[in-house]
Amino acid sequence: MTRKNAEPRGIPSIYKARNEVASGFEANIPIIGLLKATSAVVWQNRQALDWLLVEKGGVCELIGEMCCTFIPNNTSPNGTFTLAMNKLKKLRQEVKNNAGHGNDWMSWLELRMGKWGTILAQIGLVLLIVFTMMGLVFCCCIPVLRSMIESRLNKQMFLMTKGIVEEKGVEWEYIGNKSQSA
């Protein structure tokens, strides 16, 4: 069943992209664990090299200007990537809450009748509205239009008859109350 012209339900499509983006970030969670372990190994190796090369001034003395003294740990539990992921999860939940996800005006019906019962009730409601509109058109609008057309045609027929009578020179005499004709 397609709902091209139906009322939108659930989360609007504009907000669904946010879930896909968040899902893409969540796909990186296994990589975060790998990066965390790799960062720990690199840090331990750096410490070991500094201890071994302390006599010569450490690793930075040997390497020179290209020595990296700061290793950003973005993947740690309090790192920037993890904080950004947590903010995205909170934002997704906020969008779901504010977009009316699951707060359908017929959600109570779904709880009572289930998914199929709700679909059938919605179809029945649409049919009821269509039949009501058709009844309104057939019972009210068509008779009104018909009477308007008849009155218009009667006036036209009267004018046509009057013109024919005047051409032939027939005089009509009003039978009835003389006071009404004057």
CSV table of N, CA and C in Angstrom, one decimal:
chain,number,residue,atom,x,y,z
A,1,MET,N,0.8,-1.2,0.0
A,1,MET,CA,0.0,0.0,0.0
A,1,MET,C,0.9,1.2,0.0
A,2,THR,N,0.7,2.1,-1.0
A,2,THR,CA,1.5,3.3,-1.1
A,2,THR,C,0.8,4.4,-0.4
A,3,ARG,N,1.5,5.3,0.2
A,3,ARG,CA,0.9,6.5,0.8
A,3,ARG,C,1.5,7.8,0.3
A,4,LYS,N,1.4,8.0,-1.0
A,4,LYS,CA,2.0,9.2,-1.6
A,4,LYS,C,1.3,10.4,-1.1
A,5,ASN,N,0.0,10.4,-1.0
A,5,ASN,CA,-0.8,11.6,-0.7
A,5,ASN,C,-1.3,11.5,0.8
A,6,ALA,N,-0.8,10.6,1.5
A,6,ALA,CA,-1.3,10.4,2.9
A,6,ALA,C,-0.5,11.4,3.8
A,7,GLU,N,-1.1,11.5,5.0
A,7,GLU,CA,-0.5,12.3,6.0
A,7,GLU,C,0.8,11.7,6.5
A,8,PRO,N,1.9,12.4,6.7
A,8,PRO,CA,3.1,11.9,7.2
A,8,PRO,C,3.0,11.3,8.6
A,9,ARG,N,3.7,10.3,8.8
A,9,ARG,CA,3.7,9.6,10.2
A,9,ARG,C,5.1,9.4,10.7
A,10,GLY,N,5.2,9.3,12.0
A,10,GLY,CA,6.5,9.0,12.6
A,10,GLY,C,7.5,10.1,12.4
A,11,ILE,N,8.8,9.8,12.2
A,11,ILE,CA,9.8,10.7,12.0
A,11,ILE,C,9.8,11.2,10.6
A,12,PRO,N,9.8,12.5,10.4
A,12,PRO,CA,9.9,13.1,9.0
A,12,PRO,C,11.2,12.6,8.3
A,13,SER,N,11.1,12.5,7.0
A,13,SER,CA,12.3,12.1,6.2
A,13,SER,C,13.5,12.9,6.4
A,14,ILE,N,13.3,14.2,6.7
A,14,ILE,CA,14.4,15.1,6.8
A,14,ILE,C,15.3,14.7,8.1
A,15,TYR,N,14.6,14.2,9.1
A,15,TYR,CA,15.4,13.8,10.3
A,15,TYR,C,15.9,12.4,10.2
A,16,LYS,N,15.4,11.6,9.3
A,16,LYS,CA,15.9,10.2,9.2
A,16,LYS,C,17.4,10.1,8.8
A,17,ALA,N,17.9,11.1,8.1
A,17,ALA,CA,19.3,11.1,7.7
A,17,ALA,C,20.2,11.2,8.9
A,18,ARG,N,19.7,11.9,9.9
A,18,ARG,CA,20.5,11.9,11.1
A,18,ARG,C,20.7,10.6,11.7
A,19,ASN,N,19.8,9.7,11.7
A,19,ASN,CA,19.9,8.3,12.2
A,19,ASN,C,21.0,7.6,11.3
A,20,GLU,N,20.9,7.8,10.0
A,20,GLU,CA,21.9,7.1,9.1
A,20,GLU,C,23.3,7.6,9.4
A,21,VAL,N,23.5,8.9,9.6
A,21,VAL,CA,24.8,9.5,10.0
A,21,VAL,C,25.3,8.9,11.3
A,22,ALA,N,24.4,8.8,12.3
A,22,ALA,CA,24.8,8.3,13.6
A,22,ALA,C,25.1,6.8,13.4
A,23,SER,N,24.4,6.1,12.6
A,23,SER,CA,24.7,4.7,12.4
A,23,SER,C,26.1,4.5,11.7
A,24,GLY,N,26.4,5.5,10.8
A,24,GLY,CA,27.7,5.4,10.2
A,24,GLY,C,28.8,5.6,11.3
A,25,PHE,N,28.6,6.6,12.2
A,25,PHE,CA,29.6,6.8,13.2
A,25,PHE,C,29.6,5.6,14.2
A,26,GLU,N,28.5,5.0,14.5
A,26,GLU,CA,28.5,3.8,15.3
A,26,GLU,C,29.2,2.6,14.7
A,27,ALA,N,29.3,2.6,13.4
A,27,ALA,CA,30.0,1.5,12.7
A,27,ALA,C,31.5,1.6,13.0
A,28,ASN,N,31.9,2.8,13.4
A,28,ASN,CA,33.4,3.0,13.8
A,28,ASN,C,33.7,2.6,15.2
A,29,ILE,N,32.8,2.1,15.9
A,29,ILE,CA,33.0,1.7,17.3
A,29,ILE,C,34.1,0.6,17.4
A,30,PRO,N,34.0,-0.4,16.6
A,30,PRO,CA,35.1,-1.4,16.6
A,30,PRO,C,36.5,-0.8,16.3
A,31,ILE,N,36.5,0.1,15.4
A,31,ILE,CA,37.8,0.8,15.1
A,31,ILE,C,38.3,1.6,16.3
A,32,ILE,N,37.3,2.1,17.1
A,32,ILE,CA,37.7,2.9,18.3
A,32,ILE,C,38.5,2.0,19.2
A,33,GLY,N,38.0,0.8,19.4
A,33,GLY,CA,38.7,-0.2,20.3
A,33,GLY,C,40.1,-0.5,19.8
A,34,LEU,N,40.2,-0.7,18.5
A,34,LEU,CA,41.5,-1.0,17.9
A,34,LEU,C,42.4,0.2,18.1
A,35,LEU,N,41.9,1.5,17.8
A,35,LEU,CA,42.8,2.6,18.0
A,35,LEU,C,43.2,2.8,19.4
A,36,LYS,N,42.3,2.5,20.3
A,36,LYS,CA,42.6,2.7,21.8
A,36,LYS,C,43.8,1.8,22.1
A,37,ALA,N,43.7,0.5,21.7
A,37,ALA,CA,44.8,-0.4,22.0
A,37,ALA,C,46.1,0.0,21.3
A,38,THR,N,46.0,0.4,20.0
A,38,THR,CA,47.1,0.9,19.3
A,38,THR,C,47.8,2.1,19.9
A,39,SER,N,46.9,3.0,20.4
A,39,SER,CA,47.5,4.2,21.1
A,39,SER,C,48.2,3.8,22.3
A,40,ALA,N,47.6,2.9,23.1
A,40,ALA,CA,48.3,2.4,24.3
A,40,ALA,C,49.7,1.8,24.0
A,41,VAL,N,49.7,1.0,23.0
A,41,VAL,CA,51.0,0.3,22.6
A,41,VAL,C,52.0,1.4,22.2
A,42,VAL,N,51.6,2.4,21.4
A,42,VAL,CA,52.5,3.4,20.9
A,42,VAL,C,53.0,4.2,22.1
A,43,TRP,N,52.1,4.5,23.0
A,43,TRP,CA,52.5,5.3,24.2
A,43,TRP,C,53.5,4.5,25.1
A,44,GLN,N,53.3,3.2,25.2
A,44,GLN,CA,54.2,2.3,26.0
A,44,GLN,C,55.6,2.2,25.3
A,45,ASN,N,55.5,2.1,24.0
A,45,ASN,CA,56.8,2.0,23.2
A,45,ASN,C,57.6,3.3,23.4
A,46,ARG,N,56.9,4.4,23.3
A,46,ARG,CA,57.5,5.7,23.4
A,46,ARG,C,58.1,5.9,24.8
A,47,GLN,N,57.4,5.5,25.8
A,47,GLN,CA,58.0,5.5,27.2
A,47,GLN,C,59.2,4.7,27.3
A,48,ALA,N,59.2,3.5,26.7
A,48,ALA,CA,60.3,2.5,26.8
A,48,ALA,C,61.5,3.1,26.1
A,49,LEU,N,61.3,3.7,24.9
A,49,LEU,CA,62.4,4.3,24.1
A,49,LEU,C,63.0,5.5,24.9
A,50,ASP,N,62.1,6.3,25.5
A,50,ASP,CA,62.6,7.4,26.3
A,50,ASP,C,63.5,6.9,27.5
A,51,TRP,N,63.1,5.9,28.1
A,51,TRP,CA,63.9,5.3,29.2
A,51,TRP,C,65.2,4.7,28.7
A,52,LEU,N,65.2,4.1,27.6
A,52,LEU,CA,66.4,3.5,27.0
A,52,LEU,C,67.3,4.5,26.5
A,53,LEU,N,66.8,5.6,26.0
A,53,LEU,CA,67.7,6.6,25.4
A,53,LEU,C,67.9,7.8,26.3
A,54,VAL,N,67.6,7.7,27.6
A,54,VAL,CA,67.7,8.8,28.5
A,54,VAL,C,69.2,9.3,28.5
A,55,GLU,N,70.2,8.4,28.4
A,55,GLU,CA,71.6,8.9,28.4
A,55,GLU,C,71.9,9.8,27.2
A,56,LYS,N,71.2,9.6,26.1
A,56,LYS,CA,71.5,10.4,24.9
A,56,LYS,C,70.5,11.6,24.8
A,57,GLY,N,69.7,11.8,25.8
A,57,GLY,CA,68.8,12.9,25.7
A,57,GLY,C,67.3,12.6,25.4
A,58,GLY,N,67.1,11.3,25.2
A,58,GLY,CA,65.7,10.8,24.9
A,58,GLY,C,65.5,10.8,23.4
A,59,VAL,N,64.3,10.4,23.0
A,59,VAL,CA,63.9,10.2,21.6
A,59,VAL,C,63.9,11.5,20.8
A,60,CYS,N,63.4,12.6,21.5
A,60,CYS,CA,63.3,13.9,20.8
A,60,CYS,C,64.7,14.4,20.5
A,61,GLU,N,65.7,14.2,21.3
A,61,GLU,CA,67.0,14.7,21.1
A,61,GLU,C,67.6,14.0,19.8
A,62,LEU,N,67.3,12.7,19.7
A,62,LEU,CA,67.8,12.0,18.5
A,62,LEU,C,67.1,12.4,17.2
A,63,ILE,N,65.8,12.6,17.3
A,63,ILE,CA,65.0,12.8,16.1
A,63,ILE,C,65.1,14.3,15.7
A,64,GLY,N,65.1,15.2,16.7
A,64,GLY,CA,65.2,16.6,16.4
A,64,GLY,C,63.8,17.3,16.3
A,65,GLU,N,63.7,18.2,15.4
A,65,GLU,CA,62.5,19.0,15.3
A,65,GLU,C,61.2,18.2,15.0
A,66,MET,N,61.4,17.1,14.3
A,66,MET,CA,60.2,16.3,13.9
A,66,MET,C,59.7,15.4,15.0
A,67,CYS,N,60.2,15.6,16.2
A,67,CYS,CA,59.8,14.8,17.4
A,67,CYS,C,58.4,15.2,17.8
A,68,CYS,N,57.5,14.2,18.0
A,68,CYS,CA,56.1,14.4,18.4
A,68,CYS,C,56.1,14.2,19.9
A,69,THR,N,55.8,15.2,20.6
A,69,THR,CA,55.7,15.1,22.1
A,69,THR,C,54.3,14.9,22.6
A,70,PHE,N,53.3,15.2,21.7
A,70,PHE,CA,51.9,15.1,22.1
A,70,PHE,C,51.2,14.1,21.2
A,71,ILE,N,50.6,13.1,21.8
A,71,ILE,CA,49.8,12.1,21.0
A,71,ILE,C,48.3,12.3,21.4
A,72,PRO,N,47.5,12.9,20.6
A,72,PRO,CA,46.1,13.1,21.0
A,72,PRO,C,45.4,11.7,21.1
A,73,ASN,N,44.7,11.6,22.2
A,73,ASN,CA,44.0,10.3,22.4
A,73,ASN,C,42.5,10.6,22.3
A,74,ASN,N,42.1,10.8,21.1
A,74,ASN,CA,40.7,11.1,20.8
A,74,ASN,C,39.7,9.9,21.0
A,75,THR,N,40.2,8.7,21.0
A,75,THR,CA,39.4,7.6,21.1
A,75,THR,C,39.2,7.1,22.6
A,76,SER,N,39.8,7.7,23.5
A,76,SER,CA,39.6,7.3,24.9
A,76,SER,C,38.2,7.6,25.4
A,77,PRO,N,37.7,7.1,26.5
A,77,PRO,CA,36.4,7.3,27.0
A,77,PRO,C,36.0,8.8,27.1
A,78,ASN,N,37.0,9.6,27.4
A,78,ASN,CA,36.8,11.1,27.5
A,78,ASN,C,37.4,11.8,26.4
A,79,GLY,N,37.7,11.1,25.3
A,79,GLY,CA,38.3,11.8,24.1
A,79,GLY,C,37.2,12.5,23.3
A,80,THR,N,37.7,13.3,22.3
A,80,THR,CA,36.8,14.1,21.6
A,80,THR,C,35.8,13.3,20.7
A,81,PHE,N,36.3,12.2,20.1
A,81,PHE,CA,35.5,11.4,19.2
A,81,PHE,C,34.4,10.8,20.0
A,82,THR,N,34.7,10.2,21.2
A,82,THR,CA,33.7,9.6,22.1
A,82,THR,C,32.7,10.6,22.5
A,83,LEU,N,33.1,11.8,22.9
A,83,LEU,CA,32.2,12.8,23.3
A,83,LEU,C,31.3,13.2,22.2
A,84,ALA,N,31.9,13.3,21.0
A,84,ALA,CA,31.0,13.7,19.8
A,84,ALA,C,30.0,12.6,19.6
A,85,MET,N,30.4,11.4,19.7
A,85,MET,CA,29.4,10.3,19.5
A,85,MET,C,28.3,10.3,20.5
A,86,ASN,N,28.7,10.6,21.8
A,86,ASN,CA,27.6,10.7,22.8
A,86,ASN,C,26.7,11.8,22.6
A,87,LYS,N,27.2,13.0,22.1
A,87,LYS,CA,26.3,14.1,21.7
A,87,LYS,C,25.4,13.7,20.6
A,88,LEU,N,25.9,13.0,19.6
A,88,LEU,CA,25.1,12.6,18.5
A,88,LEU,C,24.0,11.6,18.9
A,89,LYS,N,24.3,10.7,19.9
A,89,LYS,CA,23.2,9.8,20.4
A,89,LYS,C,22.2,10.6,21.1
A,90,LYS,N,22.6,11.6,21.9
A,90,LYS,CA,21.6,12.4,22.6
A,90,LYS,C,20.8,13.3,21.7
A,91,LEU,N,21.4,13.8,20.6
A,91,LEU,CA,20.7,14.6,19.6
A,91,LEU,C,19.7,13.7,18.9
A,92,ARG,N,20.1,12.5,18.6
A,92,ARG,CA,19.1,11.6,17.9
A,92,ARG,C,17.9,11.3,18.8
A,93,GLN,N,18.1,11.1,20.0
A,93,GLN,CA,17.0,10.8,21.0
A,93,GLN,C,16.1,12.1,21.1
A,94,GLU,N,16.8,13.2,21.1
A,94,GLU,CA,16.0,14.5,21.2
A,94,GLU,C,15.1,14.7,20.0
A,95,VAL,N,15.7,14.4,18.8
A,95,VAL,CA,15.0,14.6,17.5
A,95,VAL,C,13.8,13.6,17.5
A,96,LYS,N,14.0,12.4,18.0
A,96,LYS,CA,12.9,11.4,18.0
A,96,LYS,C,11.8,11.9,18.9
A,97,ASN,N,12.2,12.4,20.1
A,97,ASN,CA,11.2,12.9,21.0
A,97,ASN,C,10.4,14.1,20.5
A,98,ASN,N,11.1,15.0,19.9
A,98,ASN,CA,10.5,16.2,19.4
A,98,ASN,C,9.8,16.0,18.1
A,99,ALA,N,10.2,15.0,17.3
A,99,ALA,CA,9.5,14.8,16.0
A,99,ALA,C,8.2,14.1,16.1
A,100,GLY,N,7.9,13.6,17.2
A,100,GLY,CA,6.6,12.9,17.4
A,100,GLY,C,6.7,11.5,17.0
A,101,HIS,N,7.8,10.8,17.1
A,101,HIS,CA,8.0,9.4,16.7
A,101,HIS,C,7.1,8.6,17.7
A,102,GLY,N,6.2,7.9,17.1
A,102,GLY,CA,5.3,7.0,17.9
A,102,GLY,C,4.1,7.7,18.5
A,103,ASN,N,4.0,9.0,18.4
A,103,ASN,CA,2.9,9.8,18.9
A,103,ASN,C,1.8,10.0,17.9
A,104,ASP,N,1.5,9.0,17.2
A,104,ASP,CA,0.5,9.1,16.1
A,104,ASP,C,-0.9,9.3,16.8
A,105,TRP,N,-1.8,10.0,16.1
A,105,TRP,CA,-3.1,10.2,16.7
A,105,TRP,C,-3.9,8.9,16.7
A,106,MET,N,-3.4,7.9,16.0
A,106,MET,CA,-4.1,6.6,16.0
A,106,MET,C,-3.3,5.5,16.7
A,107,SER,N,-2.3,6.0,17.5
A,107,SER,CA,-1.5,5.0,18.2
A,107,SER,C,-2.3,4.2,19.2
A,108,TRP,N,-3.3,4.8,19.8
A,108,TRP,CA,-4.1,4.1,20.8
A,108,TRP,C,-4.9,3.0,20.1
A,109,LEU,N,-5.2,3.2,18.8
A,109,LEU,CA,-5.9,2.2,18.0
A,109,LEU,C,-5.0,1.0,17.7
A,110,GLU,N,-3.8,1.3,17.5
A,110,GLU,CA,-2.8,0.2,17.2
A,110,GLU,C,-2.6,-0.6,18.5
A,111,LEU,N,-2.6,0.0,19.6
A,111,LEU,CA,-2.5,-0.8,20.9
A,111,LEU,C,-3.7,-1.8,21.1
A,112,ARG,N,-4.8,-1.3,20.6
A,112,ARG,CA,-6.0,-2.2,20.8
A,112,ARG,C,-6.2,-3.2,19.7
A,113,MET,N,-6.0,-2.8,18.5
A,113,MET,CA,-6.3,-3.6,17.3
A,113,MET,C,-5.1,-4.2,16.6
A,114,GLY,N,-3.9,-3.8,16.9
A,114,GLY,CA,-2.8,-4.2,16.2
A,114,GLY,C,-2.5,-3.5,14.9
A,115,LYS,N,-1.5,-3.8,14.2
A,115,LYS,CA,-1.1,-3.1,13.0
A,115,LYS,C,-2.2,-3.3,11.9
A,116,TRP,N,-2.6,-4.5,11.6
A,116,TRP,CA,-3.6,-4.7,10.6
A,116,TRP,C,-4.9,-4.1,10.9
A,117,GLY,N,-5.3,-4.1,12.1
A,117,GLY,CA,-6.6,-3.5,12.5
A,117,GLY,C,-6.5,-2.0,12.3
A,118,THR,N,-5.4,-1.4,12.6
A,118,THR,CA,-5.2,0.0,12.4
A,118,THR,C,-5.3,0.4,10.9
A,119,ILE,N,-4.7,-0.4,10.1
A,119,ILE,CA,-4.7,-0.2,8.7
A,119,ILE,C,-6.1,-0.3,8.1
A,120,LEU,N,-6.8,-1.3,8.6
A,120,LEU,CA,-8.2,-1.4,8.1
A,120,LEU,C,-9.1,-0.3,8.6
A,121,ALA,N,-8.9,0.1,9.9
A,121,ALA,CA,-9.7,1.3,10.4
A,121,ALA,C,-9.4,2.5,9.6
A,122,GLN,N,-8.1,2.7,9.2
A,122,GLN,CA,-7.8,3.9,8.5
A,122,GLN,C,-8.4,3.9,7.1
A,123,ILE,N,-8.4,2.7,6.5
A,123,ILE,CA,-9.1,2.6,5.2
A,123,ILE,C,-10.6,2.8,5.3
A,124,GLY,N,-11.2,2.3,6.4
A,124,GLY,CA,-12.6,2.5,6.6
A,124,GLY,C,-12.9,4.0,6.9
A,125,LEU,N,-12.0,4.7,7.6
A,125,LEU,CA,-12.2,6.1,7.8
A,125,LEU,C,-12.2,6.9,6.5
A,126,VAL,N,-11.2,6.6,5.6
A,126,VAL,CA,-11.1,7.2,4.3
A,126,VAL,C,-12.4,7.0,3.5
A,127,LEU,N,-12.9,5.7,3.5
A,127,LEU,CA,-14.1,5.4,2.7
A,127,LEU,C,-15.3,6.2,3.3
A,128,LEU,N,-15.4,6.3,4.6
A,128,LEU,CA,-16.5,7.0,5.2
A,128,LEU,C,-16.5,8.5,4.8
A,129,ILE,N,-15.3,9.1,4.8
A,129,ILE,CA,-15.2,10.5,4.4
A,129,ILE,C,-15.6,10.6,2.9
A,130,VAL,N,-15.1,9.7,2.1
A,130,VAL,CA,-15.4,9.8,0.6
A,130,VAL,C,-16.9,9.6,0.4
A,131,PHE,N,-17.5,8.6,1.1
A,131,PHE,CA,-19.0,8.4,0.9
A,131,PHE,C,-19.8,9.6,1.5
A,132,THR,N,-19.3,10.2,2.5
A,132,THR,CA,-20.0,11.4,3.1
A,132,THR,C,-19.9,12.5,2.1
A,133,MET,N,-18.8,12.7,1.5
A,133,MET,CA,-18.6,13.8,0.5
A,133,MET,C,-19.5,13.6,-0.7
A,134,MET,N,-19.5,12.3,-1.2
A,134,MET,CA,-20.3,12.0,-2.3
A,134,MET,C,-21.8,12.2,-2.0
A,135,GLY,N,-22.2,11.8,-0.8
A,135,GLY,CA,-23.6,12.0,-0.4
A,135,GLY,C,-24.0,13.5,-0.3
A,136,LEU,N,-23.0,14.3,0.2
A,136,LEU,CA,-23.2,15.7,0.2
A,136,LEU,C,-23.4,16.3,-1.2
A,137,VAL,N,-22.6,15.8,-2.1
A,137,VAL,CA,-22.7,16.3,-3.5
A,137,VAL,C,-24.0,15.9,-4.1
A,138,PHE,N,-24.3,14.6,-4.0
A,138,PHE,CA,-25.5,14.1,-4.7
A,138,PHE,C,-26.8,14.6,-4.0
A,139,CYS,N,-26.8,14.8,-2.7
A,139,CYS,CA,-28.1,15.1,-2.0
A,139,CYS,C,-28.3,16.7,-2.0
A,140,CYS,N,-27.2,17.4,-2.0
A,140,CYS,CA,-27.3,18.9,-1.8
A,140,CYS,C,-26.9,19.7,-3.0
A,141,CYS,N,-25.7,19.4,-3.5
A,141,CYS,CA,-25.2,20.3,-4.5
A,141,CYS,C,-25.9,20.0,-5.9
A,142,ILE,N,-26.1,18.8,-6.2
A,142,ILE,CA,-26.7,18.5,-7.5
A,142,ILE,C,-28.2,19.1,-7.6
A,143,PRO,N,-29.0,18.9,-6.6
A,143,PRO,CA,-30.4,19.5,-6.7
A,143,PRO,C,-30.3,21.0,-6.7
A,144,VAL,N,-29.4,21.6,-6.0
A,144,VAL,CA,-29.3,23.1,-6.1
A,144,VAL,C,-28.9,23.5,-7.5
A,145,LEU,N,-27.9,22.9,-8.1
A,145,LEU,CA,-27.5,23.2,-9.5
A,145,LEU,C,-28.6,23.0,-10.4
A,146,ARG,N,-29.3,21.9,-10.2
A,146,ARG,CA,-30.4,21.6,-11.1
A,146,ARG,C,-31.5,22.6,-11.1
A,147,SER,N,-31.9,23.1,-9.9
A,147,SER,CA,-32.9,24.1,-9.8
A,147,SER,C,-32.4,25.5,-10.4
A,148,MET,N,-31.1,25.8,-10.2
A,148,MET,CA,-30.6,27.0,-10.8
A,148,MET,C,-30.7,26.9,-12.3
A,149,ILE,N,-30.3,25.8,-12.9
A,149,ILE,CA,-30.3,25.6,-14.3
A,149,ILE,C,-31.8,25.7,-14.8
A,150,GLU,N,-32.7,25.0,-14.1
A,150,GLU,CA,-34.1,25.1,-14.5
A,150,GLU,C,-34.7,26.5,-14.5
A,151,SER,N,-34.4,27.2,-13.4
A,151,SER,CA,-34.9,28.6,-13.4
A,151,SER,C,-34.3,29.5,-14.5
A,152,ARG,N,-33.1,29.3,-14.8
A,152,ARG,CA,-32.4,30.0,-15.8
A,152,ARG,C,-33.0,29.7,-17.2
A,153,LEU,N,-33.3,28.4,-17.4
A,153,LEU,CA,-33.9,27.9,-18.7
A,153,LEU,C,-35.3,28.4,-18.7
A,154,ASN,N,-36.1,28.4,-17.6
A,154,ASN,CA,-37.4,28.9,-17.6
A,154,ASN,C,-37.5,30.4,-18.0
A,155,LYS,N,-36.5,31.2,-17.5
A,155,LYS,CA,-36.5,32.6,-17.8
A,155,LYS,C,-36.2,32.8,-19.3
A,156,GLN,N,-35.2,32.0,-19.8
A,156,GLN,CA,-34.9,32.1,-21.2
A,156,GLN,C,-36.0,31.7,-22.1
A,157,MET,N,-36.7,30.6,-21.7
A,157,MET,CA,-37.9,30.2,-22.5
A,157,MET,C,-39.0,31.3,-22.5
A,158,PHE,N,-39.2,31.9,-21.4
A,158,PHE,CA,-40.2,33.0,-21.3
A,158,PHE,C,-39.8,34.1,-22.2
A,159,LEU,N,-38.5,34.5,-22.2
A,159,LEU,CA,-38.1,35.6,-23.1
A,159,LEU,C,-38.3,35.2,-24.6
A,160,MET,N,-37.9,33.9,-24.9
A,160,MET,CA,-38.1,33.5,-26.3
A,160,MET,C,-39.6,33.5,-26.7
A,161,THR,N,-40.4,33.0,-25.8
A,161,THR,CA,-41.8,32.9,-26.1
A,161,THR,C,-42.4,34.3,-26.3
A,162,LYS,N,-42.0,35.3,-25.4
A,162,LYS,CA,-42.4,36.6,-25.5
A,162,LYS,C,-42.1,37.3,-26.8
A,163,GLY,N,-40.8,37.0,-27.3
A,163,GLY,CA,-40.4,37.5,-28.6
A,163,GLY,C,-41.1,36.9,-29.7
A,164,ILE,N,-41.5,35.7,-29.7
A,164,ILE,CA,-42.2,35.0,-30.8
A,164,ILE,C,-43.6,35.6,-30.8
A,165,VAL,N,-44.2,35.8,-29.7
A,165,VAL,CA,-45.6,36.3,-29.6
A,165,VAL,C,-45.6,37.8,-30.1
A,166,GLU,N,-44.6,38.6,-29.8
A,166,GLU,CA,-44.6,40.0,-30.3
A,166,GLU,C,-44.4,40.0,-31.8
A,167,GLU,N,-43.7,39.1,-32.3
A,167,GLU,CA,-43.5,39.1,-33.8
A,167,GLU,C,-44.8,38.8,-34.5
A,168,LYS,N,-45.6,37.9,-34.0
A,168,LYS,CA,-46.8,37.5,-34.7
A,168,LYS,C,-47.9,38.5,-34.4
A,169,GLY,N,-47.8,39.3,-33.5
A,169,GLY,CA,-48.8,40.3,-33.2
A,169,GLY,C,-49.9,39.8,-32.3
A,170,VAL,N,-49.7,38.7,-31.6
A,170,VAL,CA,-50.7,38.2,-30.8
A,170,VAL,C,-50.7,39.0,-29.5
A,171,GLU,N,-51.9,39.3,-29.0
A,171,GLU,CA,-52.0,40.1,-27.8
A,171,GLU,C,-52.5,39.1,-26.7
A,172,TRP,N,-51.9,39.2,-25.6
A,172,TRP,CA,-52.3,38.4,-24.5
A,172,TRP,C,-53.1,39.2,-23.5
A,173,GLU,N,-54.0,38.6,-23.0
A,173,GLU,CA,-54.9,39.3,-22.0
A,173,GLU,C,-54.7,38.6,-20.7
A,174,TYR,N,-54.5,39.4,-19.7
A,174,TYR,CA,-54.2,38.9,-18.3
A,174,TYR,C,-55.5,38.6,-17.7
A,175,ILE,N,-55.7,37.3,-17.3
A,175,ILE,CA,-56.9,36.9,-16.6
A,175,ILE,C,-56.6,36.9,-15.1
A,176,GLY,N,-57.3,37.6,-14.4
A,176,GLY,CA,-57.1,37.6,-13.0
A,176,GLY,C,-57.4,38.9,-12.4
A,177,ASN,N,-56.8,39.2,-11.3
A,177,ASN,CA,-57.0,40.5,-10.6
A,177,ASN,C,-56.4,41.6,-11.4
A,178,LYS,N,-57.1,42.6,-11.7
A,178,LYS,CA,-56.7,43.8,-12.5
A,178,LYS,C,-55.7,44.6,-11.7
A,179,SER,N,-55.8,44.6,-10.3
A,179,SER,CA,-55.0,45.4,-9.5
A,179,SER,C,-53.5,44.9,-9.5
A,180,GLN,N,-53.4,43.6,-9.7
A,180,GLN,CA,-52.1,43.0,-9.7
A,180,GLN,C,-51.3,43.3,-11.0
A,181,SER,N,-52.0,43.5,-12.1
A,181,SER,CA,-51.4,43.7,-13.4
A,181,SER,C,-50.9,45.1,-13.5
A,182,ALA,N,-51.5,46.1,-12.8
A,182,ALA,CA,-51.2,47.5,-12.9
A,182,ALA,C,-50.0,47.8,-12.2
